[in-house]
Amino acid sequence: MSRRQNPNLARWRRRVAETGRRTAWLLAGLMLFAGYAPAAMPTIEQWGRYEITLPGPTNGNPFTDVRFAARFTQGDDAVEVPGFYDGDGRYCVRFMPGKPGIWKYRTEASAPALNGKTGEFTATQPSAQNHGPVRVAHTYHFAYADGTPYRELGTTCYVWQLQDEALQEQTLKTLAASPFNKLRFCVFPKRYAWNTNEPILYPYAGSAATTNWDFTRFNVKYFQHLERRVADLQRLGIEADVILFHPYDGGHWGFDRMPPEANDRYVRYVVARLAAYRNVWWSLANEWDFMKQKKESDFVHYGEMISQEDPCHHLLSIHNGAILFNDTLPWITHASIQNGAAVEDPGRAEMYRDVYRKPVVYDEVKYEGDIESRWGQLSAEEMVFRFWNGTVAGTYVGHGETYKSDDQILWWSKGGILKGRSPARLAFLKKVLDAAPAEGIEPLDKWQNPEYGGRAPDYYLVYLGKASPTNWEFRLPKLPPGTARLPAGGMKFTAEVLDTWNMTVTPVPGDFTLMKGTGYLNADKDGRSIPLPGRPYVAIRIKRVKE
Amino acid sequence: MSRRQNPNLARWRRRVAETGRRTAWLLAGLMLFAGYAPAAMPTIEQWGRYEITLPGPTNGNPFTDVRFAARFTQGDDAVEVPGFYDGDGRYCVRFMPGKPGIWKYRTEASAPALNGKTGEFTATQPSAQNHGPVRVAHTYHFAYADGTPYRELGTTCYVWQLQDEALQEQTLKTLAASPFNKLRFCVFPKRYAWNTNEPILYPYAGSAATTNWDFTRFNVKYFQHLERRVADLQRLGIEADVILFHPYDGGHWGFDRMPPEANDRYVRYVVARLAAYRNVWWSLANEWDFMKQKKESDFVHYGEMISQEDPCHHLLSIHNGAILFNDTLPWITHASIQNGAAVEDPGRAEMYRDVYRKPVVYDEVKYEGDIESRWGQLSAEEMVFRFWNGTVAGTYVGHGETYKSDDQILWWSKGGILKGRSPARLAFLKKVLDAAPAEGIEPLDKWQNPEYGGRAPDYYLVYLGKASPTNWEFRLPKLPPGTARLPAGGMKFTAEVLDTWNMTVTPVPGDFTLMKGTGYLNADKDGRSIPLPGRPYVAIRIKRVKE
């Protein structure tokens, strides 16, 4: 593993190098596009950000007094995009073109200076690293908008972007070298164990000393900074799972208990600013049920609001504490679940798939670490074990790390460096996932043999967990009644033994020919078995030989 | 256990004895009530059945040509009750009074002979065995309408009432001696493995030989018979979980693929006939997703229809095959779930509670038996084990039995006699449940120590499952954040060791005094443990000593 170049790390190096070359590239880009776009027409990649900035009123309160939006059209396609005030008399609207071609726009505003402005630009084909926003695919899985599979492998640094600049940069560097392709973090600052420092910025005008905030005036620097970090993640190929509300304020600043109209204004402002970033996911809340100042119906209100107002229709979920949200609601794109026990075995992990018929992301399954709280003391082995259980069950699992630290910097809250031993193994898992079928892994015998995941009859991943067998009889489950009862007799397969902890892949010599049996599983025609090392955490990868 | 009189058995003996005395009792009853009801006014118990029968048109098709209903009022309370045609010119409407007092009625019909008839009757206090219909109570549990707790313990005999008369009587006798207080069975006949005989009756006019049915004309004898059996179950204190649709027809008779208007007519007819039986529960379908002729939205339609048209608002659920229904829908009163693995441990069983926030009844968890199908070969030990897992998780589990039989009579399908060893142990469980808190058992530490069920701090049931410890350290979990963190230091408890397989209760000498600890569980102040027999299937029952 160590000799293969990590793709995130490559992107990180590119990002550092690019900073100094940006002006040159901009000129070169303009020259390049000039050949096939009208000379004066700006261009932007499909799924890039096209930004209109106009000067407008500065009197009164521009955040509340001025309505500003734009309508983008291409042929019959029309998209209404809300704008926002960015301070210093600047009004912006940002648009992520969902298809290439010439887009026209016209602004709509309550202030004459901002109203009825028109323009057009060309959305070009996306560049190689740009696959668009992530969408739900094949019911339980994800893919980028261009169809490229997205194998979710997330981690959590709740308020990494609100720590000092050096620590933020360190976090980005760590992420770049990690296997993670999603990061969960909060918009608002957090006050909780291991995180009692003040943030570098505050989201509202007002006084930190007296915690007297003007909820009608955003601190635009706070959100500009947030955007910069979302863009940094995008360059690293990491989705930003942006958490809008959380309870870890406890009234200290009061962002967890703003009046309803302030909450609405806040949600709209964040959507207007961030929706054009293609790597954004909306997480309505972390541990929604621990926010005693909000009712469940409040979250339904915010969810419906985002669902209607986000012109880009980003993924949208809500994360629970002890009480699950009703993730069957239509505006929820995937279940984002905290459960301390669900991925202790694949049979459990599968159960919420059956309920939701959406992707299930176990975003919090306890953390690798050694703090006193029992949710933060998983061994690295247990963390990796949980990922594999979730994987063969056709679900996704989230990483987090809570190793005690003299400097109070725990990855789970502030970022910094990873100290645990699970990330290297999760990189191994990621490699396995990247080579798995594009449609995603499905559980293949959920109530009987939950260790079988895959896409029958072409690909199987059998995870043996904590068992340490020295032998595995080659058998493949037929599919349940109502589906084709694959695999069929005569099919040929090859197998590999994956040591998921020691990160080795060992091909099994020869191949296996399936015998049609009368039971629920078919065996090899010669009754062949696969010798195993007698260690835990072994998986068997089986691929069909197409003849 | 064997020396205690089984309450169902007592009811059975009473029922047999009562048959000959019915006329005498009727007279005595009338005389008794005559003291405080107007002399000419009929009386019926609260939650009994008041039936109006009127002669009406016999020409045309009375099932489709005549609308007939009645409106029952008591003060401001008004209940619209649909009527039905019962053959031979008889039109009926049946009403279950939900409260005592004088009820008036007025019929409403499209036929003048049936329209505008009025009358009144007195609903008296219910008799000792009549607790009313079962309702949801305390979110996850059940109680009769009079508040008496109902501890669900069900079994399944899919088409017992369509077998020959002697077998039906045998089934009733077996049920009477059993611990079961709910029976799942189908309205329509079933054709499936171990059940390929024709039913004793058919639900429609037509020809069994040619399976040419007139879906506009019900066979009233079929439904009269069904009602008789529902009433028989009521006398035994057994709820009738009536399954309206099922796939085990496969087009043989075609009741699984009637046209939509026939399905609607059928649902309305069954509701009109059965809703006044207080022990009825509606199960929309068995394995709904295996009915390939119906869409999911069809079941939503029937569910909403019943929810609106059933004047008694009986419990209403739908049972799944491989695909869970959306049991969060508001008209579904409780989740009726088939899952072959969910009750393999209490941690799993709890998971669907969190999703649905309704009672979860695992109505099908595989069956005790020895047939070739893997869903029908649980050992008795495993069946009992599953019940206990479900119980401490705050859910309910269903029994079924599939022992091979030369006479093709398997309990699960036809009834008859029980051959397994689980029912005696389920009777033991029932006794434990009957002595448990009225509010029902809740899981107390779901993601960490799912073996703890109960109602803190007064009652705990700790199920140790397949582990065979010789010792159990006395420890009680604190409750999760956001709730009172009971139990507190200084509280006193007594304990009993329950051998759930050998059906013994052994008190532990002395008591235990809780020490307030800093962790997640509090221990005895002297660190006392409970000696255990070193056998599997042991539970510990802990009760608070109130001082």
mmCIF file of N, CA and C in Angstrom, chain A residues 207-296:
data_model
loop_
_atom_site.group_PDB
_atom_site.id
_atom_site.type_symbol
_atom_site.label_atom_id
_atom_site.label_comp_id
_atom_site.label_asym_id
_atom_site.label_seq_id
_atom_site.Cartn_x
_atom_site.Cartn_y
_atom_site.Cartn_z
ATOM 1 N N SER A 207 -21.106 40.599 19.795
ATOM 2 C CA SER A 207 -19.990 40.562 20.729
ATOM 3 C C SER A 207 -19.821 39.170 21.314
ATOM 4 N N ALA A 208 -18.639 38.601 21.134
ATOM 5 C CA ALA A 208 -18.362 37.300 21.731
ATOM 6 C C ALA A 208 -18.299 37.412 23.247
ATOM 7 N N ALA A 209 -17.828 38.550 23.725
ATOM 8 C CA ALA A 209 -17.679 38.725 25.172
ATOM 9 C C ALA A 209 -19.030 38.671 25.876
ATOM 10 N N THR A 210 -20.006 39.317 25.274
ATOM 11 C CA THR A 210 -21.332 39.337 25.912
ATOM 12 C C THR A 210 -22.277 38.341 25.263
ATOM 13 N N THR A 211 -21.795 37.607 24.245
ATOM 14 C CA THR A 211 -22.631 36.711 23.421
ATOM 15 C C THR A 211 -23.944 37.392 23.062
ATOM 16 N N ASN A 212 -23.795 38.618 22.650
ATOM 17 C CA ASN A 212 -24.951 39.411 22.222
ATOM 18 C C ASN A 212 -24.876 39.526 20.702
ATOM 19 N N TRP A 213 -25.647 38.700 19.997
ATOM 20 C CA TRP A 213 -25.520 38.612 18.543
ATOM 21 C C TRP A 213 -26.700 39.268 17.845
ATOM 22 N N ASP A 214 -26.388 39.824 16.687
ATOM 23 C CA ASP A 214 -27.450 40.340 15.829
ATOM 24 C C ASP A 214 -27.743 39.262 14.776
ATOM 25 N N PHE A 215 -28.789 38.486 15.021
ATOM 26 C CA PHE A 215 -29.089 37.359 14.123
ATOM 27 C C PHE A 215 -29.602 37.812 12.758
ATOM 28 N N THR A 216 -29.728 39.139 12.569
ATOM 29 C CA THR A 216 -30.122 39.626 11.242
ATOM 30 C C THR A 216 -28.900 40.025 10.403
ATOM 31 N N ARG A 217 -27.707 39.977 11.009
ATOM 32 C CA ARG A 217 -26.499 40.379 10.264
ATOM 33 C C ARG A 217 -25.446 39.288 10.353
ATOM 34 N N PHE A 218 -25.225 38.622 9.236
ATOM 35 C CA PHE A 218 -24.199 37.574 9.204
ATOM 36 C C PHE A 218 -22.816 38.200 9.169
ATOM 37 N N ASN A 219 -21.869 37.470 9.744
ATOM 38 C CA ASN A 219 -20.464 37.848 9.590
ATOM 39 C C ASN A 219 -19.976 37.183 8.301
ATOM 40 N N VAL A 220 -19.910 37.966 7.225
ATOM 41 C CA VAL A 220 -19.610 37.364 5.913
ATOM 42 C C VAL A 220 -18.234 36.704 5.910
ATOM 43 N N LYS A 221 -17.312 37.196 6.718
ATOM 44 C CA LYS A 221 -15.976 36.572 6.764
ATOM 45 C C LYS A 221 -16.068 35.123 7.247
ATOM 46 N N TYR A 222 -16.983 34.887 8.150
ATOM 47 C CA TYR A 222 -17.177 33.526 8.670
ATOM 48 C C TYR A 222 -17.568 32.568 7.548
ATOM 49 N N PHE A 223 -18.472 33.041 6.722
ATOM 50 C CA PHE A 223 -18.982 32.165 5.656
ATOM 51 C C PHE A 223 -18.020 32.114 4.473
ATOM 52 N N GLN A 224 -17.306 33.203 4.232
ATOM 53 C CA GLN A 224 -16.274 33.171 3.193
ATOM 54 C C GLN A 224 -15.202 32.137 3.561
ATOM 55 N N HIS A 225 -14.892 32.126 4.839
ATOM 56 C CA HIS A 225 -13.902 31.154 5.306
ATOM 57 C C HIS A 225 -14.425 29.718 5.146
ATOM 58 N N LEU A 226 -15.664 29.533 5.534
ATOM 59 C CA LEU A 226 -16.289 28.212 5.381
ATOM 60 C C LEU A 226 -16.217 27.751 3.920
ATOM 61 N N GLU A 227 -16.545 28.655 3.023
ATOM 62 C CA GLU A 227 -16.515 28.324 1.593
ATOM 63 C C GLU A 227 -15.112 27.962 1.116
ATOM 64 N N ARG A 228 -14.154 28.703 1.631
ATOM 65 C CA ARG A 228 -12.775 28.411 1.229
ATOM 66 C C ARG A 228 -12.426 26.971 1.619
ATOM 67 N N ARG A 229 -12.896 26.567 2.792
ATOM 68 C CA ARG A 229 -12.566 25.215 3.252
ATOM 69 C C ARG A 229 -13.356 24.153 2.484
ATOM 70 N N VAL A 230 -14.574 24.487 2.126
ATOM 71 C CA VAL A 230 -15.349 23.551 1.285
ATOM 72 C C VAL A 230 -14.645 23.383 -0.066
ATOM 73 N N ALA A 231 -14.149 24.492 -0.604
ATOM 74 C CA ALA A 231 -13.431 24.423 -1.877
ATOM 75 C C ALA A 231 -12.130 23.640 -1.737
ATOM 76 N N ASP A 232 -11.456 23.801 -0.607
ATOM 77 C CA ASP A 232 -10.236 23.016 -0.367
ATOM 78 C C ASP A 232 -10.554 21.519 -0.381
ATOM 79 N N LEU A 233 -11.634 21.158 0.274
ATOM 80 C CA LEU A 233 -12.030 19.740 0.295
ATOM 81 C C LEU A 233 -12.361 19.272 -1.109
ATOM 82 N N GLN A 234 -13.046 20.120 -1.854
ATOM 83 C CA GLN A 234 -13.407 19.742 -3.225
ATOM 84 C C GLN A 234 -12.149 19.418 -4.035
ATOM 85 N N ARG A 235 -11.131 20.234 -3.873
ATOM 86 C CA ARG A 235 -9.891 19.981 -4.617
ATOM 87 C C ARG A 235 -9.244 18.668 -4.206
ATOM 88 N N LEU A 236 -9.504 18.252 -2.962
ATOM 89 C CA LEU A 236 -8.951 16.969 -2.498
ATOM 90 C C LEU A 236 -9.857 15.789 -2.854
ATOM 91 N N GLY A 237 -10.952 16.087 -3.522
ATOM 92 C CA GLY A 237 -11.885 15.006 -3.876
ATOM 93 C C GLY A 237 -12.715 14.549 -2.692
ATOM 94 N N ILE A 238 -12.916 15.444 -1.730
ATOM 95 C CA ILE A 238 -13.646 15.076 -0.507
ATOM 96 C C ILE A 238 -14.983 15.815 -0.460
ATOM 97 N N GLU A 239 -16.036 15.082 -0.230
ATOM 98 C CA GLU A 239 -17.365 15.678 -0.075
ATOM 99 C C GLU A 239 -17.462 16.341 1.294
ATOM 100 N N ALA A 240 -18.111 17.495 1.314
ATOM 101 C CA ALA A 240 -18.273 18.256 2.562
ATOM 102 C C ALA A 240 -19.687 18.033 3.091
ATOM 103 N N ASP A 241 -19.802 17.222 4.145
ATOM 104 C CA ASP A 241 -21.121 16.916 4.736
ATOM 105 C C ASP A 241 -21.374 17.987 5.801
ATOM 106 N N VAL A 242 -22.007 19.061 5.371
ATOM 107 C CA VAL A 242 -22.123 20.289 6.160
ATOM 108 C C VAL A 242 -23.295 20.173 7.138
ATOM 109 N N ILE A 243 -22.984 20.232 8.428
ATOM 110 C CA ILE A 243 -23.995 20.069 9.482
ATOM 111 C C ILE A 243 -24.540 21.447 9.861
ATOM 112 N N LEU A 244 -25.831 21.649 9.659
ATOM 113 C CA LEU A 244 -26.407 22.987 9.836
ATOM 114 C C LEU A 244 -26.711 23.328 11.298
ATOM 115 N N PHE A 245 -27.213 22.365 12.032
ATOM 116 C CA PHE A 245 -27.530 22.612 13.454
ATOM 117 C C PHE A 245 -26.909 21.507 14.308
ATOM 118 N N HIS A 246 -26.554 21.863 15.510
ATOM 119 C CA HIS A 246 -26.074 20.850 16.463
ATOM 120 C C HIS A 246 -26.297 21.350 17.885
ATOM 121 N N PRO A 247 -26.300 20.430 18.837
ATOM 122 C CA PRO A 247 -26.610 20.835 20.224
ATOM 123 C C PRO A 247 -25.392 21.265 21.043
ATOM 124 N N TYR A 248 -24.174 21.188 20.486
ATOM 125 C CA TYR A 248 -22.957 21.379 21.298
ATOM 126 C C TYR A 248 -22.624 22.862 21.426
ATOM 127 N N ASP A 249 -23.590 23.569 21.892
ATOM 128 C CA ASP A 249 -23.511 25.004 22.134
ATOM 129 C C ASP A 249 -24.043 25.185 23.554
ATOM 130 N N GLY A 250 -25.124 24.489 23.796
ATOM 131 C CA GLY A 250 -25.683 24.494 25.148
ATOM 132 C C GLY A 250 -26.030 25.896 25.634
ATOM 133 N N GLY A 251 -26.301 26.783 24.674
ATOM 134 C CA GLY A 251 -26.656 28.137 25.060
ATOM 135 C C GLY A 251 -25.447 29.036 25.291
ATOM 136 N N HIS A 252 -24.243 28.477 25.172
ATOM 137 C CA HIS A 252 -23.031 29.286 25.415
ATOM 138 C C HIS A 252 -22.987 30.480 24.459
ATOM 139 N N TRP A 253 -23.175 30.185 23.160
ATOM 140 C CA TRP A 253 -23.306 31.278 22.196
ATOM 141 C C TRP A 253 -24.773 31.506 21.840
ATOM 142 N N GLY A 254 -25.526 30.445 21.911
ATOM 143 C CA GLY A 254 -26.957 30.561 21.609
ATOM 144 C C GLY A 254 -27.324 30.285 20.163
ATOM 145 N N PHE A 255 -26.372 29.770 19.371
ATOM 146 C CA PHE A 255 -26.705 29.453 17.973
ATOM 147 C C PHE A 255 -27.600 28.213 17.883
ATOM 148 N N ASP A 256 -27.695 27.496 19.005
ATOM 149 C CA ASP A 256 -28.578 26.322 19.049
ATOM 150 C C ASP A 256 -30.002 26.702 19.446
ATOM 151 N N ARG A 257 -30.231 27.972 19.734
ATOM 152 C CA ARG A 257 -31.565 28.371 20.214
ATOM 153 C C ARG A 257 -31.938 29.744 19.677
ATOM 154 N N MET A 258 -31.676 29.952 18.416
ATOM 155 C CA MET A 258 -32.067 31.215 17.797
ATOM 156 C C MET A 258 -33.580 31.204 17.567
ATOM 157 N N PRO A 259 -34.172 32.388 17.413
ATOM 158 C CA PRO A 259 -35.617 32.406 17.115
ATOM 159 C C PRO A 259 -35.895 31.792 15.741
ATOM 160 N N PRO A 260 -37.114 31.292 15.539
ATOM 161 C CA PRO A 260 -37.432 30.585 14.280
ATOM 162 C C PRO A 260 -37.084 31.377 13.027
ATOM 163 N N GLU A 261 -37.362 32.684 13.021
ATOM 164 C CA GLU A 261 -37.094 33.449 11.806
ATOM 165 C C GLU A 261 -35.588 33.540 11.555
ATOM 166 N N ALA A 262 -34.794 33.542 12.628
ATOM 167 C CA ALA A 262 -33.338 33.550 12.458
ATOM 168 C C ALA A 262 -32.853 32.214 11.902
ATOM 169 N N ASN A 263 -33.455 31.117 12.365
ATOM 170 C CA ASN A 263 -33.087 29.806 11.825
ATOM 171 C C ASN A 263 -33.397 29.729 10.331
ATOM 172 N N ASP A 264 -34.570 30.203 9.956
ATOM 173 C CA ASP A 264 -34.940 30.192 8.535
ATOM 174 C C ASP A 264 -33.948 31.024 7.708
ATOM 175 N N ARG A 265 -33.637 32.200 8.214
ATOM 176 C CA ARG A 265 -32.737 33.105 7.490
ATOM 177 C C ARG A 265 -31.355 32.464 7.350
ATOM 178 N N TYR A 266 -30.936 31.820 8.424
ATOM 179 C CA TYR A 266 -29.632 31.144 8.427
ATOM 180 C C TYR A 266 -29.584 30.007 7.396
ATOM 181 N N VAL A 267 -30.613 29.177 7.408
ATOM 182 C CA VAL A 267 -30.639 28.052 6.465
ATOM 183 C C VAL A 267 -30.614 28.577 5.029
ATOM 184 N N ARG A 268 -31.415 29.601 4.753
ATOM 185 C CA ARG A 268 -31.453 30.161 3.394
ATOM 186 C C ARG A 268 -30.109 30.758 2.999
ATOM 187 N N TYR A 269 -29.471 31.408 3.960
ATOM 188 C CA TYR A 269 -28.188 32.053 3.666
ATOM 189 C C TYR A 269 -27.121 31.004 3.340
ATOM 190 N N VAL A 270 -27.068 29.958 4.128
ATOM 191 C CA VAL A 270 -26.078 28.905 3.886
ATOM 192 C C VAL A 270 -26.346 28.226 2.542
ATOM 193 N N VAL A 271 -27.616 27.974 2.256
ATOM 194 C CA VAL A 271 -27.943 27.338 0.969
ATOM 195 C C VAL A 271 -27.547 28.261 -0.185
ATOM 196 N N ALA A 272 -27.858 29.553 -0.063
ATOM 197 C CA ALA A 272 -27.528 30.493 -1.138
ATOM 198 C C ALA A 272 -26.018 30.564 -1.360
ATOM 199 N N ARG A 273 -25.255 30.500 -0.287
ATOM 200 C CA ARG A 273 -23.797 30.621 -0.411
ATOM 201 C C ARG A 273 -23.156 29.339 -0.903
ATOM 202 N N LEU A 274 -23.619 28.197 -0.410
ATOM 203 C CA LEU A 274 -22.862 26.955 -0.604
ATOM 204 C C LEU A 274 -23.395 26.016 -1.692
ATOM 205 N N ALA A 275 -24.625 26.231 -2.111
ATOM 206 C CA ALA A 275 -25.225 25.208 -2.984
ATOM 207 C C ALA A 275 -24.484 25.037 -4.302
ATOM 208 N N ALA A 276 -23.754 26.053 -4.741
ATOM 209 C CA ALA A 276 -23.059 25.917 -6.028
ATOM 210 C C ALA A 276 -21.740 25.152 -5.899
ATOM 211 N N TYR A 277 -21.385 24.768 -4.674
ATOM 212 C CA TYR A 277 -20.185 23.923 -4.496
ATOM 213 C C TYR A 277 -20.611 22.478 -4.710
ATOM 214 N N ARG A 278 -20.068 21.863 -5.705
ATOM 215 C CA ARG A 278 -20.600 20.548 -6.092
ATOM 216 C C ARG A 278 -20.355 19.472 -5.046
ATOM 217 N N ASN A 279 -19.402 19.676 -4.149
ATOM 218 C CA ASN A 279 -19.113 18.633 -3.151
ATOM 219 C C ASN A 279 -19.888 18.804 -1.853
ATOM 220 N N VAL A 280 -20.870 19.700 -1.848
ATOM 221 C CA VAL A 280 -21.639 19.902 -0.613
ATOM 222 C C VAL A 280 -22.724 18.836 -0.449
ATOM 223 N N TRP A 281 -22.848 18.304 0.785
ATOM 224 C CA TRP A 281 -24.023 17.528 1.223
ATOM 225 C C TRP A 281 -24.608 18.302 2.394
ATOM 226 N N TRP A 282 -25.919 18.277 2.517
ATOM 227 C CA TRP A 282 -26.550 18.928 3.665
ATOM 228 C C TRP A 282 -26.849 17.898 4.746
ATOM 229 N N SER A 283 -26.344 18.152 5.929
ATOM 230 C CA SER A 283 -26.771 17.377 7.096
ATOM 231 C C SER A 283 -27.544 18.347 7.982
ATOM 232 N N LEU A 284 -28.840 18.158 8.059
ATOM 233 C CA LEU A 284 -29.687 19.129 8.773
ATOM 234 C C LEU A 284 -29.226 19.351 10.198
ATOM 235 N N ALA A 285 -28.818 18.275 10.845
ATOM 236 C CA ALA A 285 -28.417 18.401 12.243
ATOM 237 C C ALA A 285 -27.553 17.226 12.641
ATOM 238 N N ASN A 286 -26.782 17.430 13.662
ATOM 239 C CA ASN A 286 -26.122 16.342 14.351
ATOM 240 C C ASN A 286 -26.909 16.087 15.626
ATOM 241 N N GLU A 287 -27.188 14.818 15.905
ATOM 242 C CA GLU A 287 -27.953 14.467 17.113
ATOM 243 C C GLU A 287 -29.153 15.396 17.296
ATOM 244 N N TRP A 288 -30.011 15.402 16.275
ATOM 245 C CA TRP A 288 -31.143 16.338 16.249
ATOM 246 C C TRP A 288 -31.982 16.297 17.524
ATOM 247 N N ASP A 289 -32.127 15.101 18.079
ATOM 248 C CA ASP A 289 -33.019 14.951 19.226
ATOM 249 C C ASP A 289 -32.405 15.468 20.519
ATOM 250 N N PHE A 290 -31.134 15.787 20.504
ATOM 251 C CA PHE A 290 -30.523 16.391 21.693
ATOM 252 C C PHE A 290 -30.688 17.916 21.692
ATOM 253 N N MET A 291 -31.287 18.446 20.644
ATOM 254 C CA MET A 291 -31.522 19.899 20.583
ATOM 255 C C MET A 291 -32.891 20.190 21.178
ATOM 256 N N LYS A 292 -32.902 20.411 22.465
ATOM 257 C CA LYS A 292 -34.182 20.482 23.171
ATOM 258 C C LYS A 292 -34.972 21.741 22.821
ATOM 259 N N GLN A 293 -34.330 22.701 22.192
ATOM 260 C CA GLN A 293 -35.058 23.922 21.825
ATOM 261 C C GLN A 293 -35.794 23.778 20.493
ATOM 262 N N LYS A 294 -35.556 22.673 19.799
ATOM 263 C CA LYS A 294 -36.238 22.479 18.520
ATOM 264 C C LYS A 294 -37.105 21.228 18.573
ATOM 265 N N LYS A 295 -38.235 21.324 17.887
ATOM 266 C CA LYS A 295 -39.123 20.168 17.785
ATOM 267 C C LYS A 295 -38.778 19.389 16.516
ATOM 268 N N GLU A 296 -39.245 18.168 16.484
ATOM 269 C CA GLU A 296 -39.028 17.349 15.297
ATOM 270 C C GLU A 296 -39.612 18.047 14.061
#
